[in-house]
Short mmCIF file of C-alpha atoms in Angstrom, two decimals:
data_model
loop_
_atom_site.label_atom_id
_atom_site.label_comp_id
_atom_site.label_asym_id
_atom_site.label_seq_id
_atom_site.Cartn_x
_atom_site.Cartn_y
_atom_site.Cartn_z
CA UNK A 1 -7.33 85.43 90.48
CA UNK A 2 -7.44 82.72 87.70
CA UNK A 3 -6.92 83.09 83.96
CA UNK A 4 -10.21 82.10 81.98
CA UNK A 5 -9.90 79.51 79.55
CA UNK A 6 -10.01 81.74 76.41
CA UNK A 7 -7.05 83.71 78.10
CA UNK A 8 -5.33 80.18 78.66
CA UNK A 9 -5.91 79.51 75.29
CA UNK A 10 -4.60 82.74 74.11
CA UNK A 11 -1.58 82.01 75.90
CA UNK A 12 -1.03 78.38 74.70
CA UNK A 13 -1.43 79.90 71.28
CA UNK A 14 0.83 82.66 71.34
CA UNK A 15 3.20 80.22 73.15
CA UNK A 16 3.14 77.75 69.97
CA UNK A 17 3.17 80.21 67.48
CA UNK A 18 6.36 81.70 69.32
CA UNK A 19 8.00 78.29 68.68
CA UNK A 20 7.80 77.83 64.98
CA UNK A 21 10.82 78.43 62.84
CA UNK A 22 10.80 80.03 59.01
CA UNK A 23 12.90 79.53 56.26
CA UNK A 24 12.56 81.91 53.56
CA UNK A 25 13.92 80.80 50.07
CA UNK A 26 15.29 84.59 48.27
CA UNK A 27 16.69 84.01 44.68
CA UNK A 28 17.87 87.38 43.75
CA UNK A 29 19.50 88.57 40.22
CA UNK A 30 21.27 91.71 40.31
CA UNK A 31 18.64 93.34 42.53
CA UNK A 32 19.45 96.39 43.61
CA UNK A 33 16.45 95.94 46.25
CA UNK A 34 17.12 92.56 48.07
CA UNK A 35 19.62 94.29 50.71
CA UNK A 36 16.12 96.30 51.76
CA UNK A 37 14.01 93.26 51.16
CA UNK A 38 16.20 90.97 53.75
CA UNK A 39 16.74 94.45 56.29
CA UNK A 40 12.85 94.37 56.94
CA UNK A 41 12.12 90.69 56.65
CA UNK A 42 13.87 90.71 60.44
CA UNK A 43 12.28 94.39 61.23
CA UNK A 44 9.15 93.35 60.82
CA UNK A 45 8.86 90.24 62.17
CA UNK A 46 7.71 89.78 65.64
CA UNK A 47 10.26 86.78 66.28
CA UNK A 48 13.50 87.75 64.14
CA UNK A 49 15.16 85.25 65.69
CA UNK A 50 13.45 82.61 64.82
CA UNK A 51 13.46 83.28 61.43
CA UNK A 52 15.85 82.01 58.74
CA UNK A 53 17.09 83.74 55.22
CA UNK A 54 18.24 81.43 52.28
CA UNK A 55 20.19 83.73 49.70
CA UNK A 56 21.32 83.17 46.16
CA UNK A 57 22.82 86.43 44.90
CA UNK A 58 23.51 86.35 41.49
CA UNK A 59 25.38 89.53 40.90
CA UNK A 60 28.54 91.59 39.11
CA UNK A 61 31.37 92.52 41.53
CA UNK A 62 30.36 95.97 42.49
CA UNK A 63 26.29 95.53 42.38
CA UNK A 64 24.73 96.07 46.23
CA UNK A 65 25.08 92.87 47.98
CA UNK A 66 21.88 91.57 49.87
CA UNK A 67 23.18 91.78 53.22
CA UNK A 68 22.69 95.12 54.69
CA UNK A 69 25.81 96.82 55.55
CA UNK A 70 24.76 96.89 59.01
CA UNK A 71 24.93 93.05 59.67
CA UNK A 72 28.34 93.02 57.17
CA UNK A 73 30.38 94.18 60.65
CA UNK A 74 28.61 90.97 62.52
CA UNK A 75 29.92 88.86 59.73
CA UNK A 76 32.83 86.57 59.70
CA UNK A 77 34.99 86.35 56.28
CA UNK A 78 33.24 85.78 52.95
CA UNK A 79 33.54 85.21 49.22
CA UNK A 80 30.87 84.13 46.35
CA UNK A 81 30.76 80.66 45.53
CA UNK A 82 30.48 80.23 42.01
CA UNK A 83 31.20 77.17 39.64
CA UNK A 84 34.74 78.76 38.38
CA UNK A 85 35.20 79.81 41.72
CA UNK A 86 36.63 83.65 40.68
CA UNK A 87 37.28 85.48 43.88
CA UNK A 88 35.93 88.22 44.49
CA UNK A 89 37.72 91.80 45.92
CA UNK A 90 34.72 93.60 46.78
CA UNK A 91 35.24 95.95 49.36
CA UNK A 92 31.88 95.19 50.51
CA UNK A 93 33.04 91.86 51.86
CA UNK A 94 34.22 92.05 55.63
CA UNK A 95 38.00 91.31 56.03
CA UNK A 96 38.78 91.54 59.47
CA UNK A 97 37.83 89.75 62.77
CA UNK A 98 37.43 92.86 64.68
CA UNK A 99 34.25 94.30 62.48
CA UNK A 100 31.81 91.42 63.83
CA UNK A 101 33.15 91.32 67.57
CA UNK A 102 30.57 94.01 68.39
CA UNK A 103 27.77 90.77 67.56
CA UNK A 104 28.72 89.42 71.20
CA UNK A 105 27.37 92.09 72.63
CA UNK A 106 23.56 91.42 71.25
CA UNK A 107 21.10 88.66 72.32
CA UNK A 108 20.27 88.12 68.58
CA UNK A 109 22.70 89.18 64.96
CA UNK A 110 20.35 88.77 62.07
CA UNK A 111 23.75 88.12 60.40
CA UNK A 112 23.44 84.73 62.21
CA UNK A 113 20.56 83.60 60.69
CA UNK A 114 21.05 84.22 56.97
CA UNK A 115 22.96 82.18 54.69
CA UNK A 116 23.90 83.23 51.22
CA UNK A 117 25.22 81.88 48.31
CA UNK A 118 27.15 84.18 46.15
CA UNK A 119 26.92 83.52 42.05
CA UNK A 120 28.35 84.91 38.91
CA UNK A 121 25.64 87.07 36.75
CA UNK A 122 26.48 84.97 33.91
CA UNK A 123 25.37 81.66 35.84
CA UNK A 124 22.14 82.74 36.29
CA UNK A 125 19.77 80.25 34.71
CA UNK A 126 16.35 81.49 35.61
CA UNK A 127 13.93 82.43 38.55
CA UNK A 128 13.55 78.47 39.60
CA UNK A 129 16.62 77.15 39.20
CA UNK A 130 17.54 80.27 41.53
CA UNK A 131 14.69 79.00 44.04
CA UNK A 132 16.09 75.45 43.91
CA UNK A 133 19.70 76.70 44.88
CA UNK A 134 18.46 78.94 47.44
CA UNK A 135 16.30 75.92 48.91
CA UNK A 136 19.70 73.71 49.37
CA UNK A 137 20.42 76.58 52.16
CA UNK A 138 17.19 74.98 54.31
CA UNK A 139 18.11 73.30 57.62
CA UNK A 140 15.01 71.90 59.23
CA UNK A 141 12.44 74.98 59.84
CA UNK A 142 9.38 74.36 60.48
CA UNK A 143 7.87 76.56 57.94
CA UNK A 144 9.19 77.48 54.26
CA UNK A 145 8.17 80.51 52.57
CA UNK A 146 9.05 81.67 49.07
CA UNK A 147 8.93 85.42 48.15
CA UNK A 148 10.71 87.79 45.43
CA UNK A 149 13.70 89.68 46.11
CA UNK A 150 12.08 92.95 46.16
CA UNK A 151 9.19 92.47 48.69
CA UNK A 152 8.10 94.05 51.73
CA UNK A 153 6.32 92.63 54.66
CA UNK A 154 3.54 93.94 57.35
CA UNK A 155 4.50 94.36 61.01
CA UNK A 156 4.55 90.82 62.76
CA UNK A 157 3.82 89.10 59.52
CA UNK A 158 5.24 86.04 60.62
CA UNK A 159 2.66 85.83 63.49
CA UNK A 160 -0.14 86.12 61.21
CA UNK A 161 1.27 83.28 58.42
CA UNK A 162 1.68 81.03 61.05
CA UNK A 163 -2.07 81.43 62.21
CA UNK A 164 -3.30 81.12 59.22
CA UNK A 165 -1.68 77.86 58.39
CA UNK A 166 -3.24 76.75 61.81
CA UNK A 167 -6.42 78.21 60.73
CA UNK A 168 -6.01 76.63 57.00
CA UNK A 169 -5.46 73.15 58.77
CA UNK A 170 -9.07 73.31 60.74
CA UNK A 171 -10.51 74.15 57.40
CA UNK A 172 -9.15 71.35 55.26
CA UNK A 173 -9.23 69.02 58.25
CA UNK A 174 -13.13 69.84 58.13
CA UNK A 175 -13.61 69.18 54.64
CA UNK A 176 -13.04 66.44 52.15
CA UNK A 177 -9.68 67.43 50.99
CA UNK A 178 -9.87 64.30 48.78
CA UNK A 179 -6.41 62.60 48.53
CA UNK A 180 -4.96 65.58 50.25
CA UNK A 181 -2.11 66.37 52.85
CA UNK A 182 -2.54 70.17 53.89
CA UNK A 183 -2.82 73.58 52.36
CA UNK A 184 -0.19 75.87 50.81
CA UNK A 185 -0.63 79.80 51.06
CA UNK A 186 -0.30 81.93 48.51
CA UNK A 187 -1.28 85.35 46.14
CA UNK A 188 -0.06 88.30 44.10
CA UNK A 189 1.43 90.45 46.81
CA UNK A 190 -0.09 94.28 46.53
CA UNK A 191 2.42 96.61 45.45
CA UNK A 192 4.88 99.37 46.31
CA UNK A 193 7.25 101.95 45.36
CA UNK A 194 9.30 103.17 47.89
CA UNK A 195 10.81 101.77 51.05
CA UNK A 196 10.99 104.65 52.97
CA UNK A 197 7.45 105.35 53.05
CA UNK A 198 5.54 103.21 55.18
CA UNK A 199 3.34 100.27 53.81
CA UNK A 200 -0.61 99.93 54.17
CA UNK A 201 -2.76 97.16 54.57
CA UNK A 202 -5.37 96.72 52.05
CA UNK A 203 -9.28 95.81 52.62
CA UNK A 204 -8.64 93.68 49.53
CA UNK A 205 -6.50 90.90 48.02
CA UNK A 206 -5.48 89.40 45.09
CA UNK A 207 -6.68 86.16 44.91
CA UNK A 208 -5.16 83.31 42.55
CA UNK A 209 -8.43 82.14 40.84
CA UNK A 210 -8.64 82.51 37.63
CA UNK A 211 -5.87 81.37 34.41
CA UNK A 212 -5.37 82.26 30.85
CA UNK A 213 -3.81 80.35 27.88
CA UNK A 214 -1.06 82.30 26.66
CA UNK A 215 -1.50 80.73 22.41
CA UNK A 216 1.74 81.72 21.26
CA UNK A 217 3.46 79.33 23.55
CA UNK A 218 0.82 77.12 24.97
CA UNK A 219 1.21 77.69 27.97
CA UNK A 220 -1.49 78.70 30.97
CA UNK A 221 -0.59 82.01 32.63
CA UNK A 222 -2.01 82.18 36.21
CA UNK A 223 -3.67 85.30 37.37
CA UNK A 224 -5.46 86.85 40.27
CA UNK A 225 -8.66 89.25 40.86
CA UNK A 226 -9.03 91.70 43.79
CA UNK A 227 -11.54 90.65 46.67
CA UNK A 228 -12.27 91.84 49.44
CA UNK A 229 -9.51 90.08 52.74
CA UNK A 230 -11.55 87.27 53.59
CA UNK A 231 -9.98 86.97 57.69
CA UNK A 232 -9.74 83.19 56.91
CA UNK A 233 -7.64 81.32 54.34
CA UNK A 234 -10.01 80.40 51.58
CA UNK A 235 -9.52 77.49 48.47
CA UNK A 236 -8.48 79.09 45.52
CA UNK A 237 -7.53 76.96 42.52
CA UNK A 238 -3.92 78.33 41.47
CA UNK A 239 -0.40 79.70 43.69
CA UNK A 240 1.87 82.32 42.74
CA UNK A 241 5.78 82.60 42.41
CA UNK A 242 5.63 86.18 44.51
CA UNK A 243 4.91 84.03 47.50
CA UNK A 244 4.04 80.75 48.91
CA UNK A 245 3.91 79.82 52.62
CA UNK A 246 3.23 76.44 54.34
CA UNK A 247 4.36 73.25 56.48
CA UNK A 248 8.18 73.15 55.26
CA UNK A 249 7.36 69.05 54.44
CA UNK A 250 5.59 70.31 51.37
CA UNK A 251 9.25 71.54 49.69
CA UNK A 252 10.58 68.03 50.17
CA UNK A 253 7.57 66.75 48.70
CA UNK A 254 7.40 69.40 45.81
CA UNK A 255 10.93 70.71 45.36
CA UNK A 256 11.83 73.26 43.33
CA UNK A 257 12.65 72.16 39.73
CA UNK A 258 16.28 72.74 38.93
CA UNK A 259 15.72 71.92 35.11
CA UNK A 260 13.85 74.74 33.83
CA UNK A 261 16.35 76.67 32.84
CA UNK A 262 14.95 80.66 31.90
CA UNK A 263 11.66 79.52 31.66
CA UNK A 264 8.96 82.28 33.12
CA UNK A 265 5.27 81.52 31.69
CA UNK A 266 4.83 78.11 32.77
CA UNK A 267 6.52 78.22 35.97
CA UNK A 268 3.25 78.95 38.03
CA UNK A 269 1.00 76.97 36.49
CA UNK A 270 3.68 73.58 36.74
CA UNK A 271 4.13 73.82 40.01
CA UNK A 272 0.54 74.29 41.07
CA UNK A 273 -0.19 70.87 39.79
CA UNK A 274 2.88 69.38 41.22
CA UNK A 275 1.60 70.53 44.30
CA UNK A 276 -2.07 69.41 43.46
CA UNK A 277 -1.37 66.22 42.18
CA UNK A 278 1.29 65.55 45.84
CA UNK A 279 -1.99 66.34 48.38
CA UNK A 280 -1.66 70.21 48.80
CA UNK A 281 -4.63 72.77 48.00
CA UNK A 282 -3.49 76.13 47.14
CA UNK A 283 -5.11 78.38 49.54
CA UNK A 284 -5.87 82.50 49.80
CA UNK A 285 -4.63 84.03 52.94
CA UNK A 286 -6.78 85.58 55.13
CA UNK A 287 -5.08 89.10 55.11
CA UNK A 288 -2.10 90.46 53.46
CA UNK A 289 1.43 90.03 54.71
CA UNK A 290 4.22 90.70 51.71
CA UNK A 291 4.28 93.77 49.44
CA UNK A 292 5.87 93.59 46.21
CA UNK A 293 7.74 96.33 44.08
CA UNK A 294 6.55 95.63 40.18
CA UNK A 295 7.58 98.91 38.57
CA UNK A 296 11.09 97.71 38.04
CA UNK A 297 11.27 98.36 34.28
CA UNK A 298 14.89 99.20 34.66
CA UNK A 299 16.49 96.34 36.51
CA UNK A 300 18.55 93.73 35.33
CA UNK A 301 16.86 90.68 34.01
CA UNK A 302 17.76 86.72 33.29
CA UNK A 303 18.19 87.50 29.47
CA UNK A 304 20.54 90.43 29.66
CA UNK A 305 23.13 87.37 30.43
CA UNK A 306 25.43 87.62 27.65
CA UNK A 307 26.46 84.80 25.76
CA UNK A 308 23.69 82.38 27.13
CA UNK A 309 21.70 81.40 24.06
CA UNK A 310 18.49 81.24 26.56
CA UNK A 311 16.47 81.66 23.91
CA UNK A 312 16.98 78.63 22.17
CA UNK A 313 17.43 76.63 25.86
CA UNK A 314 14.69 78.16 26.91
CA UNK A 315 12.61 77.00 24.20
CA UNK A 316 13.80 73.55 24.76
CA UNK A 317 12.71 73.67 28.64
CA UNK A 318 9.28 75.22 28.05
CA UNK A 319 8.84 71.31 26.92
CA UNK A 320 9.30 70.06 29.96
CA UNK A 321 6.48 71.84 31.07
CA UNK A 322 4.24 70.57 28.27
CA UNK A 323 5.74 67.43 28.98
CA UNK A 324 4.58 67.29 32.72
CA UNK A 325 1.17 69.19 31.87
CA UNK A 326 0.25 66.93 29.29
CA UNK A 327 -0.67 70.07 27.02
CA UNK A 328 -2.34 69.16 23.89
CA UNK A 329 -2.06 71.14 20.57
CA UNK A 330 -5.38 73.20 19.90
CA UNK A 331 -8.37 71.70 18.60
CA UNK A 332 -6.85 68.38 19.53
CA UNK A 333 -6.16 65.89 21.36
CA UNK A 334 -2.50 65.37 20.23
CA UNK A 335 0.28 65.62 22.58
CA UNK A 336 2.26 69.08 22.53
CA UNK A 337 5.37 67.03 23.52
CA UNK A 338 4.43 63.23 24.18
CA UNK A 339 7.04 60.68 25.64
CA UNK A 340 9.41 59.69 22.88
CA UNK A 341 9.99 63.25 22.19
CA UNK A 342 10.33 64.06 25.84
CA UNK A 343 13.30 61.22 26.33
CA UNK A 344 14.90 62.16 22.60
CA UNK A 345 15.70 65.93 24.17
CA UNK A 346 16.56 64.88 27.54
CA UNK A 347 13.80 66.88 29.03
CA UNK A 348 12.29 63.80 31.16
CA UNK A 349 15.02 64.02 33.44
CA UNK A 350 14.74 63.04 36.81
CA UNK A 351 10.67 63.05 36.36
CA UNK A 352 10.47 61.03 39.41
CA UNK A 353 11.47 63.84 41.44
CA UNK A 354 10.52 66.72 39.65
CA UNK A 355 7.46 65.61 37.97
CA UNK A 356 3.88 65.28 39.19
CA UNK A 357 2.67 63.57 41.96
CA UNK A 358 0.93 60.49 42.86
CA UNK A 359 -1.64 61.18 44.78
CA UNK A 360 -4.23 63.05 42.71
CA UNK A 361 -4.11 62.72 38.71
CA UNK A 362 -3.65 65.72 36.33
CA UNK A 363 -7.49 65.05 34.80
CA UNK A 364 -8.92 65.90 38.29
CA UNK A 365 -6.88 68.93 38.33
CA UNK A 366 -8.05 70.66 34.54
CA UNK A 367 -11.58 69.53 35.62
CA UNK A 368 -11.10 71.60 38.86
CA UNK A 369 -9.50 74.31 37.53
CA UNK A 370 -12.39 74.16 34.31
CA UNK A 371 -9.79 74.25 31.55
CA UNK A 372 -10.63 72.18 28.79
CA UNK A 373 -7.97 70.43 27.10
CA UNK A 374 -8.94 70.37 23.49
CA UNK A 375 -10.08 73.74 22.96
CA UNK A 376 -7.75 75.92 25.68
CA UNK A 377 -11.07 77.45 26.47
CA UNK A 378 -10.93 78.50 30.15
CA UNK A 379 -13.40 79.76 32.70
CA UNK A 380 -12.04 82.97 34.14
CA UNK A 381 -14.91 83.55 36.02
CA UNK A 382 -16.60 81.69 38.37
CA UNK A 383 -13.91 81.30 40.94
CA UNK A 384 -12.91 84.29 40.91
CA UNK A 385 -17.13 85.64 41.72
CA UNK A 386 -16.88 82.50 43.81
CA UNK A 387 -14.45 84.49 45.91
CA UNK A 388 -15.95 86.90 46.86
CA UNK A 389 -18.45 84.70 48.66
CA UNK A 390 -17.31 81.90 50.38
CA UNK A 391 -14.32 80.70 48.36
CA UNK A 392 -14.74 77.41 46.35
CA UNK A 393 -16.17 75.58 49.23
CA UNK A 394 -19.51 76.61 48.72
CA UNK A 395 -19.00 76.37 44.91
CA UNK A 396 -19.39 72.66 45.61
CA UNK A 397 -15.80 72.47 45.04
CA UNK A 398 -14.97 68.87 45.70
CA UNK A 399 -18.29 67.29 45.06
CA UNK A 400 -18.18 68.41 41.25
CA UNK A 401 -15.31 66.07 40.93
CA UNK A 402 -17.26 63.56 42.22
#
């Protein structure tokens, strides 16, 4: 009896899908959540193995580390690495060969496939200088993906990322993706509370379409809208920080910026247009795949660091992304921060790297995403109704740029 060709073609599917390797980039400050957050990153995937964690705990000796204590035993010897290099006498840390020569006896240790960086609390510098030190730990995956420390993920999720991207790359293949390389997923995660109670998929999604200027620092916030899962990755104009997922070329491309110290609003939007303005669309996935825990009033955050001033350097980095965005003041057309200023403070530092790419220019992009310069006047709507359709394709979305 022969296979038909749609089983054949089931088969070569699963078989390619099977072969992909993930890195997943988890900056973590004093979260009391990451250990649960890495424990079901390999539970529910369908390939653990092939899977790969990148860790930067940024902790005080005695927090929860973000291995789980039951991949400690598999692990040889370890000790933070911090810039003053302080040991550290946790009793947490293994000490003794004998606790990880039970990992012999198993065809796969998740404890083999993560690799963590260990930091003083009061080194921290920020959410994405955290991402760029936890993307040094990549080795050559195939696919990168970006999520909070205190997420949760859907059985098999990495499965279904990896068919979307293949999914993503017939769509943009089969439009005009005008001076474009691929497609980058991303959203709001839905949220949960508890870890021991099991998550649910939703019918709906938040989708990344819509963007508000915040006035008191001039800065666009990124936000989302509910539709309903649209089974297919869809163009959306904006990405999130809670997760990203796509061809790992796109992080050498569009690294993580390791000079925005503290800065939060601003963080989304920057890197967005980096990743516009290097050939990647920003795409909605076609169901949901990472949860996300947002009632965390009580945990730790960046500015409880003592003795860090990150007000002050935090003001001073929030230019770099007025620098890069090329915000102008309201009601004008004058620079928020224009090039003399940017090289007096320091803040245009390593721009060829860090700053925007070359491929599409940042005009196109507030044209697309219907922001207008002058007057911080934003459409909020029409993606996001555009959404619930047919996604900005059948907006006209590259022929109004036209």
């Amino acid at each position: 009896m022969f296979a038909t060709r749609e089983t054949l073609r089931s088969l070569l599917l699963s078989s390619l899908i099977a072969r992909q390797t993930i890195f997943v980039n988890v900056a973590a400050f004093r979260d009391m959540l990451c250990v649960e957050s890495v424990r079901e990153i390999f539970s529910a995937a369908k390939h653990p193995e092939r899977i790969n964690v990148g860790v930067i705990d940024q902790r005080i000796p005695g927090d929860r580390v973000c291995i789980p204590p039951e991949y400690l035993r598999f692990m040889p010897p370890v000790s933070p690495i911090t810039t003053t290099n302080r040991p550290d006498v946790d009793p947490e840390f293994p000490s003794h060969p004998t606790r990880f020569i039970s990992c012999f006896k198993k065809n796969f240790c998740p404890s083999d496939n993560i690799r963590i960086r260990y930091v003083d609390w009061t080194e921290a510098r920020g959410p994405t200088y955290g991402r760029f030190v936890a993307g040094l730990m990549y080795q050559g995956e195939s696919f990168y993906m970006m999520i909070d420390s205190h997420s949760r993920f859907d059985s098999h999720f990495d499965d279904y990322m990896i068919l979307d991207v293949l999914r993503m790359k017939r769509t943009y293949d089969g439009e005009s993706n005008a001076g474009g390389k691929g497609g980058i997923l991303s959203y709001y995660p839905a949220g949960f509370n508890r870890f021991d109670v099991p998550v649910n998929s939703r019918a709906d999604i938040m989708a990344m379409c819509k963007t508000v200027m915040v006035k008191e620092l001039s800065v666009l916030r990124n936000q989302a809208r509910w539709v309903k899962q649209p089974k297919r990755p869809l163009l959306q104009p904006y990405t999130a920080a809670g997760f990203l997922f796509g061809d790992a070329t796109a992080q050498f491309e569009v690294p993580f910026d390791p000079y925005l110290d503290f800065v939060f609003d601003g963080e989304e939007i920057l890197y967005t247009v980096r990743l516009y303005t290097s050939g990647y669309d920003a795409y909605l996935p076609g169901r949901s795949y990472v949860f996300h825990h947002y009632d965390r009033h009580k945990a730790p955050r960046f500015w409880s660091v003592p003795r860090t001033q990150w007000p002050r350097i935090q003001g001073i980095t929030r230019k770099r992304v007025h620098y890069f965005l090329e915000t102008y003041e309201n009601q004008t057309t004058k620079l928020v921060v224009d090039r003399n200023e940017a090289h007096k403070l320091g803040i245009d530092i390593a721009e060829e790297k860090y700053g925007l790419g070359k491929l599409r220019n940042l005009d196109t992009f507030y044209k697309l995403a219907l922001v207008n310069r002058e007057t911080w006047d934003v459409d909020q709507e029409t993606y996001c109704n555009g959404m619930e359709h047919e996604g900005m394709k059948m907006m006209g979305r590259y022929p109004m740029l036209n």
